[in-house]
Amino acid sequence: MIKISKNLNIPTFRLLLQYLLLNYLYLINYFLKQRQLLPILFLVRN
């Protein structure tokens, strides 16, 4: 893992972070649509 991390350049790392962030937001959106838990969204924002 350390060797792979050293071989990764900064743009690739940033793209990976953006990809993970989009997946995370997608899962939150899907969960909120399924459960209709809007108060959690407000708690996360605050």
C-alpha positions as a LaTeX table, in Angstrom:
\begin{tabular}{lrrr}
\hline
Residue & $x$ (\AA) & $y$ (\AA) & $z$ (\AA) \\
\hline
Met1 & 0.00 & 0.00 & 0.00 \\
Ile2 & 2.84 & 2.40 & 0.77 \\
Lys3 & 4.48 & 1.82 & $-2.62$ \\
Ile4 & 1.17 & 2.33 & $-4.41$ \\
Ser5 & 0.56 & 5.54 & $-2.47$ \\
Lys6 & 4.01 & 6.84 & $-3.40$ \\
Asn7 & 3.40 & 6.08 & $-7.07$ \\
Leu8 & 0.09 & 7.98 & $-7.04$ \\
Asn9 & 0.44 & 11.55 & $-8.21$ \\
Ile10 & $-1.59$ & 14.38 & $-6.67$ \\
Pro11 & $-4.23$ & 14.75 & $-9.44$ \\
Thr12 & $-5.04$ & 11.04 & $-9.29$ \\
Phe13 & $-5.35$ & 11.23 & $-5.53$ \\
Arg14 & $-7.68$ & 14.24 & $-5.80$ \\
Leu15 & $-9.82$ & 12.46 & $-8.39$ \\
Leu16 & $-10.04$ & 9.47 & $-6.09$ \\
Leu17 & $-11.16$ & 11.67 & $-3.20$ \\
Gln18 & $-13.78$ & 13.35 & $-5.37$ \\
Tyr19 & $-15.02$ & 9.94 & $-6.52$ \\
Leu20 & $-15.34$ & 8.71 & $-2.93$ \\
Leu21 & $-17.06$ & 11.93 & $-1.90$ \\
Leu22 & $-19.61$ & 11.63 & $-4.71$ \\
Asn23 & $-20.34$ & 8.04 & $-3.73$ \\
Tyr24 & $-20.74$ & 9.11 & $-0.10$ \\
Leu25 & $-23.17$ & 11.89 & $-1.01$ \\
Tyr26 & $-25.07$ & 9.51 & $-3.29$ \\
Leu27 & $-25.49$ & 7.00 & $-0.47$ \\
Ile28 & $-26.70$ & 9.75 & 1.87 \\
Asn29 & $-29.18$ & 10.97 & $-0.74$ \\
Tyr30 & $-30.43$ & 7.43 & $-1.35$ \\
Phe31 & $-30.79$ & 6.80 & 2.38 \\
Leu32 & $-32.73$ & 10.04 & 2.87 \\
Lys33 & $-35.06$ & 9.21 & $-0.01$ \\
Gln34 & $-35.71$ & 5.74 & 1.35 \\
Arg35 & $-36.17$ & 6.70 & 5.00 \\
Gln36 & $-37.45$ & 10.27 & 4.59 \\
Leu37 & $-35.17$ & 11.41 & 7.41 \\
Leu38 & $-34.81$ & 15.10 & 6.70 \\
Pro39 & $-33.77$ & 16.07 & 10.27 \\
Ile40 & $-30.53$ & 14.11 & 9.79 \\
Leu41 & $-29.71$ & 16.26 & 6.77 \\
Phe42 & $-30.14$ & 19.40 & 8.87 \\
Leu43 & $-28.01$ & 17.92 & 11.64 \\
Val44 & $-25.24$ & 17.13 & 9.16 \\
Arg45 & $-25.36$ & 20.66 & 7.75 \\
Asn46 & $-25.11$ & 22.19 & 11.22 \\
\hline
\end{tabular}
